[in-house]
Short mmCIF file of C-alpha atoms in Angstrom, two decimals:
data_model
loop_
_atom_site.label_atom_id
_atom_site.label_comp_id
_atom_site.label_asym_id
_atom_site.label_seq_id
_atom_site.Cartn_x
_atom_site.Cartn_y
_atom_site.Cartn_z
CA UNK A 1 121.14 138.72 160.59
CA UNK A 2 124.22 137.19 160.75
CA UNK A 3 126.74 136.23 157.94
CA UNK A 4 126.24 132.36 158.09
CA UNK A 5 122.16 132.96 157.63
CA UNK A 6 122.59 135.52 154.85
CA UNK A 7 124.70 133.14 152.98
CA UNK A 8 122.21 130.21 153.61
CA UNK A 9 119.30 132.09 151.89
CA UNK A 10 121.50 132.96 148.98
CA UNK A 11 122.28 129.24 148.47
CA UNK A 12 118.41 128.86 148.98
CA UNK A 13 117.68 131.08 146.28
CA UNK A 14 120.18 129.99 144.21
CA UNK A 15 118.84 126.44 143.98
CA UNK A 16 115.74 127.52 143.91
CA UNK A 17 115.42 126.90 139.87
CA UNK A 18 116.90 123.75 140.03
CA UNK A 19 114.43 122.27 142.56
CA UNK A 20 111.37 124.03 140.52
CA UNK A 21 112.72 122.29 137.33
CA UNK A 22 113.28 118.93 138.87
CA UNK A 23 109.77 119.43 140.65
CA UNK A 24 107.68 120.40 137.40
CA UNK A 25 109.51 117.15 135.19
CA UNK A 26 108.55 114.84 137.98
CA UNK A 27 105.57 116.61 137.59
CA UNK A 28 104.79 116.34 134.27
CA UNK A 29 106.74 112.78 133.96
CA UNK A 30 104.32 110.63 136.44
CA UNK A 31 100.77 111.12 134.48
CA UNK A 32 103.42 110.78 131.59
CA UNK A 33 104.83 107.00 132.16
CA UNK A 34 101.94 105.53 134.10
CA UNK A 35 100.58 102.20 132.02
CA UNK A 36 101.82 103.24 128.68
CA UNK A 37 100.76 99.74 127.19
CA UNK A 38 97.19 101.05 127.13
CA UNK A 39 94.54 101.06 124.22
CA UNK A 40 95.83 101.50 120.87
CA UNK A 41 94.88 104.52 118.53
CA UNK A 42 94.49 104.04 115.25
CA UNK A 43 97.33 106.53 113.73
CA UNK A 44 99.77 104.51 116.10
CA UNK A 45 99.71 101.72 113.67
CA UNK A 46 101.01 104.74 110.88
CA UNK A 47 103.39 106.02 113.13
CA UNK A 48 104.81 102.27 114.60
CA UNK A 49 106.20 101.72 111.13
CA UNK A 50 107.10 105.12 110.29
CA UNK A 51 109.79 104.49 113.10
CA UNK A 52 110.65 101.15 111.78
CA UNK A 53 111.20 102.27 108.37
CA UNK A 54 113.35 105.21 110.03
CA UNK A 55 115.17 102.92 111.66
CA UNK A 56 115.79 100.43 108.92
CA UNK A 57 117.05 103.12 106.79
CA UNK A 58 119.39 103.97 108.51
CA UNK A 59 120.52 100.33 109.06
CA UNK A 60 120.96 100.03 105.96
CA UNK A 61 122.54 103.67 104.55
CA UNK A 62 118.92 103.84 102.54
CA UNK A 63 118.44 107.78 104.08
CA UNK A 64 115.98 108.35 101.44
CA UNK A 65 113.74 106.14 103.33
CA UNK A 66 113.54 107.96 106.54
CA UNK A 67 111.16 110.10 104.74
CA UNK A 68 107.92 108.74 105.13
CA UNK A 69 104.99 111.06 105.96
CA UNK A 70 104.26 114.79 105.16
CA UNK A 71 104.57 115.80 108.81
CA UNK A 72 107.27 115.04 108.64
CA UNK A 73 107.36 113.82 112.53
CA UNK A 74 111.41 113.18 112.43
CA UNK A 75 111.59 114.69 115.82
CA UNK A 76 108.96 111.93 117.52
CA UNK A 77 110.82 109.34 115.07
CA UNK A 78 114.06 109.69 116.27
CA UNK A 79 112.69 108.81 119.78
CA UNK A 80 110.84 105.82 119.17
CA UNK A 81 114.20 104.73 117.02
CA UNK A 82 116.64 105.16 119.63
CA UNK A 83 114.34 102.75 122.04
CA UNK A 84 113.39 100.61 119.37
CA UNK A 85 117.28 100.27 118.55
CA UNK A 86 117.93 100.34 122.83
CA UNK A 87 115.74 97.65 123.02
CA UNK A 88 117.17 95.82 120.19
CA UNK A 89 120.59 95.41 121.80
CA UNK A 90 118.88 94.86 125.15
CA UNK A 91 116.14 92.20 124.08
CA UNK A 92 117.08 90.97 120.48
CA UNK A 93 120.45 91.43 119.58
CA UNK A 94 120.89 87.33 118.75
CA UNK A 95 118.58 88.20 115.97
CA UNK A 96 119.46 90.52 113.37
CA UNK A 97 117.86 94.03 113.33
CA UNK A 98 115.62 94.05 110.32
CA UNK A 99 113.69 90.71 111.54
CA UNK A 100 113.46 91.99 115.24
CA UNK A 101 112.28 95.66 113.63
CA UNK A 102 109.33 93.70 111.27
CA UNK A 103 108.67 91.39 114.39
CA UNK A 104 108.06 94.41 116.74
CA UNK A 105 105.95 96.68 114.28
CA UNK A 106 103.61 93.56 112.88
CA UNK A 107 102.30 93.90 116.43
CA UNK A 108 102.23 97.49 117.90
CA UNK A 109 99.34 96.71 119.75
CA UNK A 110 101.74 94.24 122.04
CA UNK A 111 104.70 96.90 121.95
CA UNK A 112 103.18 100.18 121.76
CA UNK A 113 104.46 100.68 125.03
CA UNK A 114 108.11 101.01 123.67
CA UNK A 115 107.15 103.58 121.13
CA UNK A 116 105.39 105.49 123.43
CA UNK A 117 108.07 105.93 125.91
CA UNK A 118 110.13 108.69 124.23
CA UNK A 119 107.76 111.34 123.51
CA UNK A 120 106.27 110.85 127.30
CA UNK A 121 109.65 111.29 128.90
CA UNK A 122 110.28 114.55 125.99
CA UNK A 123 107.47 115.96 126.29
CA UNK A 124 108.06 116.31 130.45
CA UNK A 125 110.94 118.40 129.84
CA UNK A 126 108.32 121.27 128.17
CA UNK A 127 107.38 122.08 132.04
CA UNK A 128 110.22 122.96 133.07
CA UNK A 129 111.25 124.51 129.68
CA UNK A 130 108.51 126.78 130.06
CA UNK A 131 109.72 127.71 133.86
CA UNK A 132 113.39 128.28 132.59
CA UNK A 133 112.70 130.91 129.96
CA UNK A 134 109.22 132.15 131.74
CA UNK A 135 111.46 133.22 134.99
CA UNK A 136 113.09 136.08 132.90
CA UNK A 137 110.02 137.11 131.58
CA UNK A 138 107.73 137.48 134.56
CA UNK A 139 109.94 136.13 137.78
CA UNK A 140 109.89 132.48 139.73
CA UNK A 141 106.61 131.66 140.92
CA UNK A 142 104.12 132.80 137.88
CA UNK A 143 106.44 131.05 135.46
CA UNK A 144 106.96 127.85 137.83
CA UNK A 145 102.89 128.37 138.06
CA UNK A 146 103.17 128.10 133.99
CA UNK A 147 104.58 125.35 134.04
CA UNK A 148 102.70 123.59 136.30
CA UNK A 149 99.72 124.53 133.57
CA UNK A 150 101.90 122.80 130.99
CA UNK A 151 102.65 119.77 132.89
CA UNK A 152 99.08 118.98 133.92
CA UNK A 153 97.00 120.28 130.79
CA UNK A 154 94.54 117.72 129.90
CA UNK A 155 95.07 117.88 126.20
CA UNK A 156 99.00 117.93 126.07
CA UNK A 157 98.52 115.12 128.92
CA UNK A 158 96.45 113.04 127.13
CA UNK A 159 98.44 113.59 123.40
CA UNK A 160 102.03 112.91 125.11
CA UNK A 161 100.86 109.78 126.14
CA UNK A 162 100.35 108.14 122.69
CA UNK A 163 102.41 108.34 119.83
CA UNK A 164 101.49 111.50 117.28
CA UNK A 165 103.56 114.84 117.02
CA UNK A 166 100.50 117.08 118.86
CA UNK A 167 102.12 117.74 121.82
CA UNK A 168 105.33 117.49 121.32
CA UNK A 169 105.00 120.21 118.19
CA UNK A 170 102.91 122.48 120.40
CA UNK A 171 106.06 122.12 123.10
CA UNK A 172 108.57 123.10 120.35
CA UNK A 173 107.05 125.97 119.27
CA UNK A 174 106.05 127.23 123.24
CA UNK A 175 109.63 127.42 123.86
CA UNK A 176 110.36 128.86 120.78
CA UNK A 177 107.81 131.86 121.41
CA UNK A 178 109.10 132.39 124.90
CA UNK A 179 112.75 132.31 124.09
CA UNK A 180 112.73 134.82 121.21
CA UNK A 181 110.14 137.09 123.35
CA UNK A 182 113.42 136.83 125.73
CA UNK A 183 115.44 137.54 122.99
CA UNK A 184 113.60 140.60 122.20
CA UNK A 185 114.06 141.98 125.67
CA UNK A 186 117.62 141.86 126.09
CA UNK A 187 119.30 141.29 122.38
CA UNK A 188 121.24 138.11 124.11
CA UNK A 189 122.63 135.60 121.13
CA UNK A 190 121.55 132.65 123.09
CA UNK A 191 118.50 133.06 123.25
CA UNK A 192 118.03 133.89 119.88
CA UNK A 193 119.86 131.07 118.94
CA UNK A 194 117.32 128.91 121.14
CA UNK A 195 114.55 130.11 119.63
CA UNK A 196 115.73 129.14 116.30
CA UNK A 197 116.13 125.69 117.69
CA UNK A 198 113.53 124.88 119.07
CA UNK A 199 111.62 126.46 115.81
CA UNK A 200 113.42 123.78 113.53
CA UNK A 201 112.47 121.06 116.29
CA UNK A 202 108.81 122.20 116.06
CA UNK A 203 109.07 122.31 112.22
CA UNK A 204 110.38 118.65 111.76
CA UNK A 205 107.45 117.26 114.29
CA UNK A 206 104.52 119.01 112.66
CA UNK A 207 103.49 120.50 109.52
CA UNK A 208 101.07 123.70 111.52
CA UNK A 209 105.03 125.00 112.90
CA UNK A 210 105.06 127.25 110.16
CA UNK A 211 102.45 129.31 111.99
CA UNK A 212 106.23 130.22 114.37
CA UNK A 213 106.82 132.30 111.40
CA UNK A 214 104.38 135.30 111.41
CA UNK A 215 104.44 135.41 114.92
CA UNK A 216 108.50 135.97 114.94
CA UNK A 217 108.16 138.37 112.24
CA UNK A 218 104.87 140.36 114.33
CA UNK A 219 107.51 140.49 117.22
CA UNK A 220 110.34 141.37 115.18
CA UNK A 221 108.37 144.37 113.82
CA UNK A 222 107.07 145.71 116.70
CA UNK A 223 110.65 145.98 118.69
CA UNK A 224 111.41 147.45 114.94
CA UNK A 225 108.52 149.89 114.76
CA UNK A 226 109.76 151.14 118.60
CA UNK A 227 113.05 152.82 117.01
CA UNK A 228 112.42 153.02 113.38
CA UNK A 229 114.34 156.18 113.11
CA UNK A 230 117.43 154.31 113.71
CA UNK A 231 118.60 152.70 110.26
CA UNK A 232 121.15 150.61 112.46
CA UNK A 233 118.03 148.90 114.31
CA UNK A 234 116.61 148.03 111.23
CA UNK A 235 119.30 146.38 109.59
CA UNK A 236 120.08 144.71 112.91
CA UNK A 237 116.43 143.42 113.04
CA UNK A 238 117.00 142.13 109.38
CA UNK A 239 119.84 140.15 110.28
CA UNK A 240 118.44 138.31 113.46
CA UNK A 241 115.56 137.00 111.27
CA UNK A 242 117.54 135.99 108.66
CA UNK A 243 119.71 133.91 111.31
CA UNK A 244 116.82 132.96 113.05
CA UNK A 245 115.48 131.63 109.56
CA UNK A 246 119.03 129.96 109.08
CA UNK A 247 119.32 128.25 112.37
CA UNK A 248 115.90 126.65 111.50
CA UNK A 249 117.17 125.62 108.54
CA UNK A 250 120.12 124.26 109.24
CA UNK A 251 118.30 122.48 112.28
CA UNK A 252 115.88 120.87 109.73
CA UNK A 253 118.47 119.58 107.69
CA UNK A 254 120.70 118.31 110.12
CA UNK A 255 118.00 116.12 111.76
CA UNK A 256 116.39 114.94 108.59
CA UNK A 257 118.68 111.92 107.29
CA UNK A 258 116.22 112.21 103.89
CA UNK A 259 117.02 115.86 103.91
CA UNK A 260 120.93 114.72 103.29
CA UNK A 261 120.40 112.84 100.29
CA UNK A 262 117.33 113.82 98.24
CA UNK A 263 116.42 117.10 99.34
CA UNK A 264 114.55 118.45 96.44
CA UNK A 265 112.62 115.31 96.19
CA UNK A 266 111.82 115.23 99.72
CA UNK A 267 109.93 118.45 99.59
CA UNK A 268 108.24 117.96 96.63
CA UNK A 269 106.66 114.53 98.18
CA UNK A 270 106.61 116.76 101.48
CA UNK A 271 104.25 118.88 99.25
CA UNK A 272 102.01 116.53 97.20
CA UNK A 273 101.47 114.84 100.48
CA UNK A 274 100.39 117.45 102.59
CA UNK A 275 98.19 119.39 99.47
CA UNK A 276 98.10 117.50 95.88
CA UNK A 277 96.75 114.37 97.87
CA UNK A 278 94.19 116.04 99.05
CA UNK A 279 92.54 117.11 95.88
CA UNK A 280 90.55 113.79 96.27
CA UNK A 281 88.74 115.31 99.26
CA UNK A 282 88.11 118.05 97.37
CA UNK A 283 86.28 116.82 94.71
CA UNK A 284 84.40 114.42 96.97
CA UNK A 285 82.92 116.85 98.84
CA UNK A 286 82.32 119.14 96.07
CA UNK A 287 80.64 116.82 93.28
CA UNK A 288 79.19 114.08 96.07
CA UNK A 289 79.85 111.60 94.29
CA UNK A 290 81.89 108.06 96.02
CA UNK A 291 85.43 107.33 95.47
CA UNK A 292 85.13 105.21 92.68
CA UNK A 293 83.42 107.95 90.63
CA UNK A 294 85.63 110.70 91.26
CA UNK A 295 88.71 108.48 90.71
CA UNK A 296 88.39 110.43 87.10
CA UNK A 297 88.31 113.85 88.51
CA UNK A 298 90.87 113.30 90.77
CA UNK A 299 93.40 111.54 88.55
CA UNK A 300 94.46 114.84 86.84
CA UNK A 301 95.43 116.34 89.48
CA UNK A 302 96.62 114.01 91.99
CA UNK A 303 97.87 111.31 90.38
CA UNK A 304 101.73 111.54 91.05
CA UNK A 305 100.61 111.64 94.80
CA UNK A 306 98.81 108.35 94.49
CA UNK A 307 95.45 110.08 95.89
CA UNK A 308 94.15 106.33 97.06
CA UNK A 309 96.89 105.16 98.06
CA UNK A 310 97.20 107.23 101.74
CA UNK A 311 100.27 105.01 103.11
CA UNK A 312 103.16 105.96 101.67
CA UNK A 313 105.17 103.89 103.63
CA UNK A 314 107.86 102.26 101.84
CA UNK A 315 107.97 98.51 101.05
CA UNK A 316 111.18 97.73 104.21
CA UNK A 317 108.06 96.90 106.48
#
């Protein structure tokens, strides 16, 4: 074999990630974008003025406003705000942003196509996410085979396609899994610090992330458990989950503009949204009685939470 050939298969090889990641976004991208200005689900409408709001708030230096749902879906948010504001400048910039925001979200069912757009394209970078990390776990082709699985499974298909925080959460935490199972196997910072990332990503999209948590400490115990003679491993193990747990953190703050400003209050509405709200189902289903009758029942419990009043969206729309 001579020289010039040797050194043309290790250029092949080389490249041979690149062209599997470009291959698996195309991959997942073209189901992704195709006729985005479909149907209209019925949460859209929630999450079309969620991003307005967002958007406004920031406008106008109200950060306490870009809280507005328990999810708290900041990460799906901040796309739909950067094309809402791209298509602002692009389409409506003669008009001034708050009336070309309200103009846009009173009819979602005409621009749901715009909102739509950023967690398609996002969510296509999951494939090859999966391929990246996957290689170092099990080689080329069964992680390029992953994330052909990724790219083409019917339910993250389907959910990247509208606007929710399904698939996009699910994505998050994958790549979180994958890159602290990494992280386990060689001790490298970066991948650690990945995880962590991609952990607070997952936990500012959707409110089942938390579930990242007992899976990092499972792993964390096990590689533990393996040398638990050595005092120096444990304390080691004690300090990558705490910065794990900070880098989370610190991710959730920095990409939650509420977070900045009223952080105490935005977890406690993060909390009576997600669980004192709910008290009204509760007693529904327990004492069978209609809405109106349990409004008593409920009231003690729930009433801070407003446990009728399921849109807390904030009066800028």
């Amino acid at each position: 074999m001579t020289s010039s050939l040797r050194q043309r298969i290790r250029l092949n090889k080389s490249s041979l990630p690149l062209l599997l990641s470009l291959g698996l976004f195309l991959l997942a991208l073209t189901p992704r974008i195709f006729d985005l200005g479909g149907f209209l689900t019925i949460d859209e409408i929630k999450w079309t003025k969620g991003a307005g709001q967002f958007l406004l708030a920031l406008h106008s230096g109200d950060l306490a406003q870009t809280y507005w749902h328990f999810f708290p879906g900041v990460t799906t948010t901040w796309g739909e705000v950067i094309v809402l504001w791209l298509s602002w400048l692009l389409l409506g910039a003669k008009e001034n942003m708050p009336d070309y925001v309200n103009a846009v979200v009173s009819h979602p069912e005409q621009n749901i196509f715009l909102f739509r757009l950023s967690g398609a394209v996002l969510s296509s970078f999951f494939a090859p996410g999966v391929y990246l990390i996957g290689r170092r776990l099990s080689g080329d082709w069964s992680a390029a085979l992953a994330g052909a699985f990724i790219a083409l499974n019917p339910f993250l298909l389907a959910h990247s396609r509208i606007v929710n925080g399904d698939a996009i959460a699910a994505g998050f935490m994958l790549l979180s899994v994958l890159a602290f199972l990494r992280f386990a196997q060689t001790k490298g910072r970066g991948m650690l610090i990945l995880s962590a990332i991609m952990g607070g990503l997952a936990l500012l999209t959707k409110l089942p992330a938390p579930v990242l948590a007992p899976f990092i400490g499972l792993v964390s115990f096990i590689e533990w458990f393996k040398d638990r003679q050595d005092k120096k491993k444990t304390i080691s193990w004690l300090k990558y989950l705490l910065v794990w747990s900070g880098i989370v953190a610190i991710t959730f703050i920095l990409l939650f503009p509420s977070m900045w400003v009223t952080p105490i209050n935005t977890f406690q509405m993060m909390f009576q949204d997600s669980f004192v709200e709910y008290l009204y189902y509760f007693h529904l289903f327990v004492w069978r009685r209609k809405p109106q009758k349990s409004r008593p029942l409920c009231n003690g419990n729930c009433s801070r939470a407003g446990c009728f009043s399921r849109n807390r969206l904030r009066s800028t729309i």
